[in-house]
Structure formats: structure tokens, C-alpha cells
Tab-separated table of C-alpha atoms and ligand atoms in Angstrom:
chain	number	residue	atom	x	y	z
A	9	UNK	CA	7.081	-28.149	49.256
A	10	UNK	CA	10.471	-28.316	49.224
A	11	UNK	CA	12.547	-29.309	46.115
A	12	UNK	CA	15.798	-28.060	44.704
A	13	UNK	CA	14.290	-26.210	41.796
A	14	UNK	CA	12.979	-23.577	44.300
A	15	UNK	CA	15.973	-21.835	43.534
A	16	UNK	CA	16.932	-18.978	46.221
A	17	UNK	CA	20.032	-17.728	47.476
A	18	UNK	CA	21.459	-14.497	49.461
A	19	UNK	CA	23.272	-13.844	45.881
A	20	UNK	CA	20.154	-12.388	43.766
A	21	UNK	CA	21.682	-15.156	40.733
A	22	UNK	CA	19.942	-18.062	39.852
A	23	UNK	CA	22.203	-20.773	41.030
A	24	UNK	CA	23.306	-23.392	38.060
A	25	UNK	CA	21.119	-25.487	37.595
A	26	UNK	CA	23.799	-28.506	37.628
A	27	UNK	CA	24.392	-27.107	41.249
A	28	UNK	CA	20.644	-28.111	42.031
A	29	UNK	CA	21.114	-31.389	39.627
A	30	UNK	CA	24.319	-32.712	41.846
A	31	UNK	CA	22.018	-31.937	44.847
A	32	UNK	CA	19.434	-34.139	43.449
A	33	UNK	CA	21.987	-36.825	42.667
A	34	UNK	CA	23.859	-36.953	45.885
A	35	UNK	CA	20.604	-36.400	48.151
A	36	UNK	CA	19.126	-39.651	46.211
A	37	UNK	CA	22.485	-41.257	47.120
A	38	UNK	CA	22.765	-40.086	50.900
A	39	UNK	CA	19.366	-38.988	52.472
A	40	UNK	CA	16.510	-41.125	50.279
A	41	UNK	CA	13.184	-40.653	51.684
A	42	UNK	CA	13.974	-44.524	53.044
A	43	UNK	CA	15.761	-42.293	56.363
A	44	UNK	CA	13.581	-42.470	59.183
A	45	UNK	CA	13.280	-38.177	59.562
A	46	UNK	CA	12.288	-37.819	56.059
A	47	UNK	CA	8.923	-37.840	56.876
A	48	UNK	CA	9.160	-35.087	59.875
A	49	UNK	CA	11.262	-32.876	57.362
A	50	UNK	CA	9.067	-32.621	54.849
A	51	UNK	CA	6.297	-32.227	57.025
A	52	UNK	CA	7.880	-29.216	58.261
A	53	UNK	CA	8.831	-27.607	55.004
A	54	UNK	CA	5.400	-28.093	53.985
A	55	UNK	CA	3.788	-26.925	56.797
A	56	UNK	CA	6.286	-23.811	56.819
A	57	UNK	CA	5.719	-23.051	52.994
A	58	UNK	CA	1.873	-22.973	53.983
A	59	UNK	CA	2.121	-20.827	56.554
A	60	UNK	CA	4.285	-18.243	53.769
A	61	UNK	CA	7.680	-18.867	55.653
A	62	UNK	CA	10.394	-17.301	52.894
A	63	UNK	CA	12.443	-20.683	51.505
A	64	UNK	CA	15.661	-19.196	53.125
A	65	UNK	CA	16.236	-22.191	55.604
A	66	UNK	CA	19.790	-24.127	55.093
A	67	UNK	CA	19.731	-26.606	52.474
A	68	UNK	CA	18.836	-30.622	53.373
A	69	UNK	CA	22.606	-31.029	52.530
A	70	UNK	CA	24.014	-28.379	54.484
A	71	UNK	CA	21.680	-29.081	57.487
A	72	UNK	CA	22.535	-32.616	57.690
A	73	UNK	CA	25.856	-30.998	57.670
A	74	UNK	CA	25.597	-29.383	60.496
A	75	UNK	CA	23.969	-32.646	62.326
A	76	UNK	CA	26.717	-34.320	61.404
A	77	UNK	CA	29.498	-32.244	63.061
A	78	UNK	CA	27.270	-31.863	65.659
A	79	UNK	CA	27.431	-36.030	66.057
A	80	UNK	CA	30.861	-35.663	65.308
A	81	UNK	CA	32.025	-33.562	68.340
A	82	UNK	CA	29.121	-35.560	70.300
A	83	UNK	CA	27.489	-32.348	71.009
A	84	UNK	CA	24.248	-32.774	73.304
A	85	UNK	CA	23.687	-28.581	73.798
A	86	UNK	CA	23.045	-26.817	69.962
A	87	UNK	CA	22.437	-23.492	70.098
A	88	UNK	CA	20.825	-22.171	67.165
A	89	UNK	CA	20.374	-18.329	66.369
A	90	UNK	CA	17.717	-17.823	63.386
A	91	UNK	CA	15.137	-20.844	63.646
A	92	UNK	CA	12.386	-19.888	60.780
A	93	UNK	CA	10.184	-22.602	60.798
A	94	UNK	CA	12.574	-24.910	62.867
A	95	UNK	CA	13.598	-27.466	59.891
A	96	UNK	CA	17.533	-27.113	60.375
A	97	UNK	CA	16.845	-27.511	64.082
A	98	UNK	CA	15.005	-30.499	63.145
A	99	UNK	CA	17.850	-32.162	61.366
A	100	UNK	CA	19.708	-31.681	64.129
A	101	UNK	CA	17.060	-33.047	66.751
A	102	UNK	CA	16.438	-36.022	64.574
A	103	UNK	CA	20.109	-37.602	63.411
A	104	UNK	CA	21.131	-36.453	67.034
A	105	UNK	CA	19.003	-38.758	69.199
A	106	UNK	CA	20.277	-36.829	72.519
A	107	UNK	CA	20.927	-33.803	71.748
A	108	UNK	CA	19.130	-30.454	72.829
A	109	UNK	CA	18.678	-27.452	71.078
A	110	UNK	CA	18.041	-24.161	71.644
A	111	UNK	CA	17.087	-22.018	68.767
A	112	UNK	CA	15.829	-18.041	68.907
A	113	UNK	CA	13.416	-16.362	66.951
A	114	UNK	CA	12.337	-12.654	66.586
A	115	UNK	CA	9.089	-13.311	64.534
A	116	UNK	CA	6.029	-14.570	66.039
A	117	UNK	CA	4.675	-16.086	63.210
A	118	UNK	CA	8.189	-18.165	62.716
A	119	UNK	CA	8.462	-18.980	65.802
A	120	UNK	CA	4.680	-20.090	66.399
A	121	UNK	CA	5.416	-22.120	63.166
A	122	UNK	CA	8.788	-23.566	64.666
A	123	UNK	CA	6.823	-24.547	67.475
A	124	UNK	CA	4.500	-26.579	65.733
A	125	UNK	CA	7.070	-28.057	63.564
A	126	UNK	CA	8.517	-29.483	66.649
A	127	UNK	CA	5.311	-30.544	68.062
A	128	UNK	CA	4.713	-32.622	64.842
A	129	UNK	CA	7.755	-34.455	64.877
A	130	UNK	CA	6.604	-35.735	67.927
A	131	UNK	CA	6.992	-35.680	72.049
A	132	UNK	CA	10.731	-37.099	72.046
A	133	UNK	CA	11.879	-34.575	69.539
A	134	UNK	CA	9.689	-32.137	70.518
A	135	UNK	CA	11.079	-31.721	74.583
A	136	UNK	CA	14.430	-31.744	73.385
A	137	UNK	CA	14.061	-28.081	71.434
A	138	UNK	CA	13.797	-25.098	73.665
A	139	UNK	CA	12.549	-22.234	71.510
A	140	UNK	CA	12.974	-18.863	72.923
A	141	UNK	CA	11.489	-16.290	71.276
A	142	UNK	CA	13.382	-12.438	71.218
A	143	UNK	CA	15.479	-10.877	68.823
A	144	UNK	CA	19.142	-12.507	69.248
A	145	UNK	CA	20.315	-9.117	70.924
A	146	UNK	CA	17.427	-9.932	74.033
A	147	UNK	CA	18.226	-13.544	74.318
A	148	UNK	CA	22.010	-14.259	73.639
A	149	UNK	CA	22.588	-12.099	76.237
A	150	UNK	CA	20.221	-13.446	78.636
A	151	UNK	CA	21.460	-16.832	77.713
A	152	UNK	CA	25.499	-15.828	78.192
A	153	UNK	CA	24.517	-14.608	81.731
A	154	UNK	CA	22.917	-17.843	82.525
A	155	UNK	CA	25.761	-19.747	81.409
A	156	UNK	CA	28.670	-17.193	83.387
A	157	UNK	CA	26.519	-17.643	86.290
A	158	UNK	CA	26.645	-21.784	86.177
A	159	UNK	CA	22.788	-21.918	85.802
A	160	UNK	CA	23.213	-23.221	81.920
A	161	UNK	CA	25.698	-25.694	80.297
A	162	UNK	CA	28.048	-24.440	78.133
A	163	UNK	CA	26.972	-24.807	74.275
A	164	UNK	CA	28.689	-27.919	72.271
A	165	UNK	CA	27.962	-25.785	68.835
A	166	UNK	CA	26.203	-22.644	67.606
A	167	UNK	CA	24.642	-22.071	64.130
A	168	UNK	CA	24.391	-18.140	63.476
A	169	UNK	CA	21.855	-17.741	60.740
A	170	UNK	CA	19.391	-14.954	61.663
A	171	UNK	CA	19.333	-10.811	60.601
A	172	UNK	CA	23.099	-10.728	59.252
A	173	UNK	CA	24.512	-7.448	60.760
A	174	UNK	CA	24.443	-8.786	64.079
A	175	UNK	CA	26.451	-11.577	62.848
A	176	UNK	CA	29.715	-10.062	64.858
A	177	UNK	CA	27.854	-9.814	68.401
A	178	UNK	CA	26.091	-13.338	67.519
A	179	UNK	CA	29.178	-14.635	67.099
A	180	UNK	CA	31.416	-12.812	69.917
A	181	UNK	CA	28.412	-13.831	72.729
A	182	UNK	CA	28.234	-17.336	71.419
A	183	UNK	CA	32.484	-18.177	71.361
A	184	UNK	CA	31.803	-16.745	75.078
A	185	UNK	CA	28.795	-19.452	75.446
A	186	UNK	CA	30.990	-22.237	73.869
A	187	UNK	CA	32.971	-25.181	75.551
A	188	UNK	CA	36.437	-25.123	74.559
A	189	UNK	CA	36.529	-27.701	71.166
A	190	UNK	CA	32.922	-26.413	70.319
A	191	UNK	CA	32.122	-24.898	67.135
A	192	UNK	CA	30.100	-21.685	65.854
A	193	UNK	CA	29.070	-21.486	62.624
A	194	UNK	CA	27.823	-18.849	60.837
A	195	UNK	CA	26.033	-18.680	57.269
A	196	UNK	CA	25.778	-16.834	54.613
A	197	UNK	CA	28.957	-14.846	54.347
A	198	UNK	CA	29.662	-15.270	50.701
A	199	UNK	CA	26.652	-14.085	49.433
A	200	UNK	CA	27.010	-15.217	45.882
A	201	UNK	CA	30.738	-13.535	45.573
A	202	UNK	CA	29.653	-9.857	46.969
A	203	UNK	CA	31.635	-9.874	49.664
A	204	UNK	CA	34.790	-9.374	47.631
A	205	UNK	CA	32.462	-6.944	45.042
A	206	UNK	CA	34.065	-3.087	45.795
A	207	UNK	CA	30.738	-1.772	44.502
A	208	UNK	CA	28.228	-3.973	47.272
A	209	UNK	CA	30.929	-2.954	50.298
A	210	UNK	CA	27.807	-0.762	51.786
A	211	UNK	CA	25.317	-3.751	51.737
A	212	UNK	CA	24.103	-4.652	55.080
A	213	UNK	CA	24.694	-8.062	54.100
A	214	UNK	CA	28.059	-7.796	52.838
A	215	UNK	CA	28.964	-5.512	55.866
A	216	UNK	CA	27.513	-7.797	57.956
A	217	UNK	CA	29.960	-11.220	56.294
A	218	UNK	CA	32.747	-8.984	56.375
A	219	UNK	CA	33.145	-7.890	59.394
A	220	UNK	CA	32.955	-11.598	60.970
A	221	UNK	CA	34.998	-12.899	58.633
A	222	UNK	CA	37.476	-10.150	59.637
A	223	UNK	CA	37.224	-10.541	62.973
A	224	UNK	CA	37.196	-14.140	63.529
A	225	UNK	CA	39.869	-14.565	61.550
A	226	UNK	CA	41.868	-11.935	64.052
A	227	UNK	CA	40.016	-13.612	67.309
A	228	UNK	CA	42.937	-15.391	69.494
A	229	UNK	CA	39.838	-17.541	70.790
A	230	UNK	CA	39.374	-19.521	67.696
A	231	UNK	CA	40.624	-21.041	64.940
A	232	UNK	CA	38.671	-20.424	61.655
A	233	UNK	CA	37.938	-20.862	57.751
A	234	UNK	CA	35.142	-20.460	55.489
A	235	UNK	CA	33.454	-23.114	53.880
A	236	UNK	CA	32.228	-22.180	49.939
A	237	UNK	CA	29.222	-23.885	49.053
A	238	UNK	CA	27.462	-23.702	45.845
A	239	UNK	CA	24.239	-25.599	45.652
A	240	UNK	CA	20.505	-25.679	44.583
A	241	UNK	CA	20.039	-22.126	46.679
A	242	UNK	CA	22.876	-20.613	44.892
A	243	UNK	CA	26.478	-19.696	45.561
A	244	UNK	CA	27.206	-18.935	49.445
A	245	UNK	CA	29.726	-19.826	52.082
A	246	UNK	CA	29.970	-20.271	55.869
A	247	UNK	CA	32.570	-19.012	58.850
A	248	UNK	CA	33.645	-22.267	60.952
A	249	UNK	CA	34.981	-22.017	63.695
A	250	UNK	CA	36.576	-23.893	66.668
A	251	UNK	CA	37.069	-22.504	70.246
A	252	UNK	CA	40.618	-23.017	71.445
B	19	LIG	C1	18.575	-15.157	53.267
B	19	LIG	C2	18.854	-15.510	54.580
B	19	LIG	C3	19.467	-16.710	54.851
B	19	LIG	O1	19.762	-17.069	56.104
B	19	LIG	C4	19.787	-17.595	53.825
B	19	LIG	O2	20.392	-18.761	54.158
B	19	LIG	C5	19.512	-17.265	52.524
B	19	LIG	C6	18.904	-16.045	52.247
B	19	LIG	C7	17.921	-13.874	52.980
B	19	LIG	O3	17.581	-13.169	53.933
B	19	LIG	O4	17.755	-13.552	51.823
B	20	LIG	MG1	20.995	-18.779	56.145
């Protein structure tokens, strides 16, 4: 089960272990297991450390993140690309009583898991996720063809966390799937400080946070920054980024 001294990270350091204490501290503080979705999240982090899901899923704190801007732009599409065992999708679903997401997975067993994640947290939460299962370079463009052609609403907000060097065409198929004001995220592009490391500028990883770094911050269709985060999974970042 979940706790903040399963310590992982995109990094290969240990993150500080105040990092994980301040988690601990503020999470008592701002999501107590007294919130209603408690319950359905740790049911699905169990359920996905059973079935041998890797830990790598957003942390509470940055997934209620996400829910949040999501509430804060009142967002009722979420695209998500990268759902593991569909937890961050069910932050989203459950502190976002009408919002829909869509979230792609490549690997069966994930996405078998994410699927009975969603089924657990029951039938209201569970008809609001549309899991489509494909590698992200099958479905996003699939899903951009659907949305040119009128027969799919525009996305309020994408979350890009899925196999990282196909972070750029994630990210240039989803500004293309996003209504003006929207937001795309992506994560993991700091990778524990690598990405300004001379010696790891051949990691697929670090290629792959580079280069949409670069070119968002050169894209005339959005405005961007990246957010640093250092918490319990170690010391990472993500692009954010507004459609003009
Ligand atoms: C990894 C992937 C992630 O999306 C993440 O948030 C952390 C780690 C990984 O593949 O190691
Ligand atoms: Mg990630």
C-alpha cells in the first residue's frame, strides 16, 4: 500500500527523507483519510500494488494537484496519456464530480487493472472514465481526428505521463486537442536534475524532457513554465502549459 516511505523517483536518488516527512505533514493537514475519496484511493493503490503495478503513479499531492486545476478551469473533458492503474485519473474523477476522463494505456495488464480500479470506485465514477487502450501514438491520433472532425469535444486539460520520448508528439497532438485556455501538462521532465547533467544528454529520458521543454517553450500556441517538485518520490518537475 501506498505510503510516502516507498521512496521512488525518475532520479535513481533517494529523495530526502524530510521531502517525504513535509508530505506526511501537509497530507495530514489537507487530504486526512476524513475526505470522502480516501477510501476509493487507497483501494486502488492497493489493488494496483497487488497486481505488481511499478509505484510510478503521481504523488497524492501532485494528483490532487492536477484535480484541482482541473476544478479550477472547470474542466469537464481530462484527457490523460499514461493511466497505470488509473489512481491519478481517480483523483480527478472523484474531487471533479462532472468531469470525464479519458486516459490511454499500452499495457494490458495496466489497463485491465485501471479498469477495475474504476469499477471499484463505483458506477458514477466509473461511466465517467473512458479508458482506451493503445499505445499513445494509435490513440492520440485517432482521438485528434475525432475532435477535427466535430465528433469529440475539445479537451479542457491533458496530463502527459506515459513512455517519455514521445513526450513531444504527446504534447504537439494534445495542444491541437485542447480548447483555447486549456492546459497540458506533462511530468517528469526534471528527472532528479539530469536534464541539465552534460554527461545523461543521451538518456531517453532526459532526451525525451528536453526536447519538450525546448519546444514548448518556442511553441507560439502556448504559454509555458515548469513546475519543480521535490517530494516523497524524489526530485522531479513538470511542463505547464496554457493554450493561447
Ligand atoms: C517513472 C515514470 C513516471 O511517470 C514517474 O512519474 C516516475 C518514474 C519511471 O518510468 O521510472
Ligand atoms: Mg510520471
Amino acid at each position: 500500500m501506498y505510503n510516502s516511505s516507498n521512496l521512488w523517483n525518475s532520479s535513481g536518488k533517494k529523495a530526502d527523507p524530510v521531502w517525504a516527512q513535509v508530505t506526511d505533514y501537509c497530507q495530514s493537514h489537507m487530504h486526512p483519510p476524513s475526505k470522502p475519496n480516501h477510501g476509493t484511493i487507497t483501494a486502488a493503490l492497493k489493488a494496483s500494488d497487488e497486481a505488481d503495478l511499478p509505484p510510478i503513479f503521481a504523488a497524492p499531492a501532485q494528483a490532487k494537484f492536477l484535480a484541482l486545476q482541473a476544478k479550477a478551469i472547470r474542466a469537464s473533458r481530462f484527457l490523460e496519456v499514461g493511466a497505470l492503474g488509473g489512481v491519478t485519473a481517480l483523483w480527478l474523477l472523484t474531487l471533479n464530480p462532472a468531469l470525464r476522463v479519458t486516459t490511454v494505456e499500452v499495457d494490458p495488464h495496466h489497463a485491465a487493472t485501471a479498469r477495475k480500479n474504476f469499477a471499484a470506485a463505483g458506477k458514477d465514477v466509473e461511466q465517467r472514465a473512458e479508458l482506451c487502450e493503445g499505445a499513445g501514438l494509435d490513440v492520440l491520433p485517432r482521438l485528434l481526428e475525432e475532435v477535427k472532425a466535430g465528433k469529440r469535444e475539445p479537451f479542457d486539460a491533458v496530463f502527459i505521463d506515459a513512455d517519455k520520448q514521445n513526450n513531444w508528439a504527446y504534447f504537439d497532438m494534445s495542444v491541437q486537442m485542447t480548447r483555447p485556455g486549456g492546459i497540458v501538462i506533462v511530468d517528469n521532465v526534471v528527472r532528479g536534475g539530469r536534464i541539465v547533467d552534460p554527461r545523461m544528454k543521451d538518456d531517453p529520458g532526459v532526451k525525451g524532457a528536453t526536447e519538450v521543454i525546448e519546444k514548448a517553450g518556442a511553441d507560439p500556441r502556448v504559454e509555458s513554465t515548469v513546475v519543480q517538485l521535490c517530494d516523497e518520490k524524489g526530485f522531479d518537475g513538470m511542463v505547464l502549459s496554457v493554450v493561447n
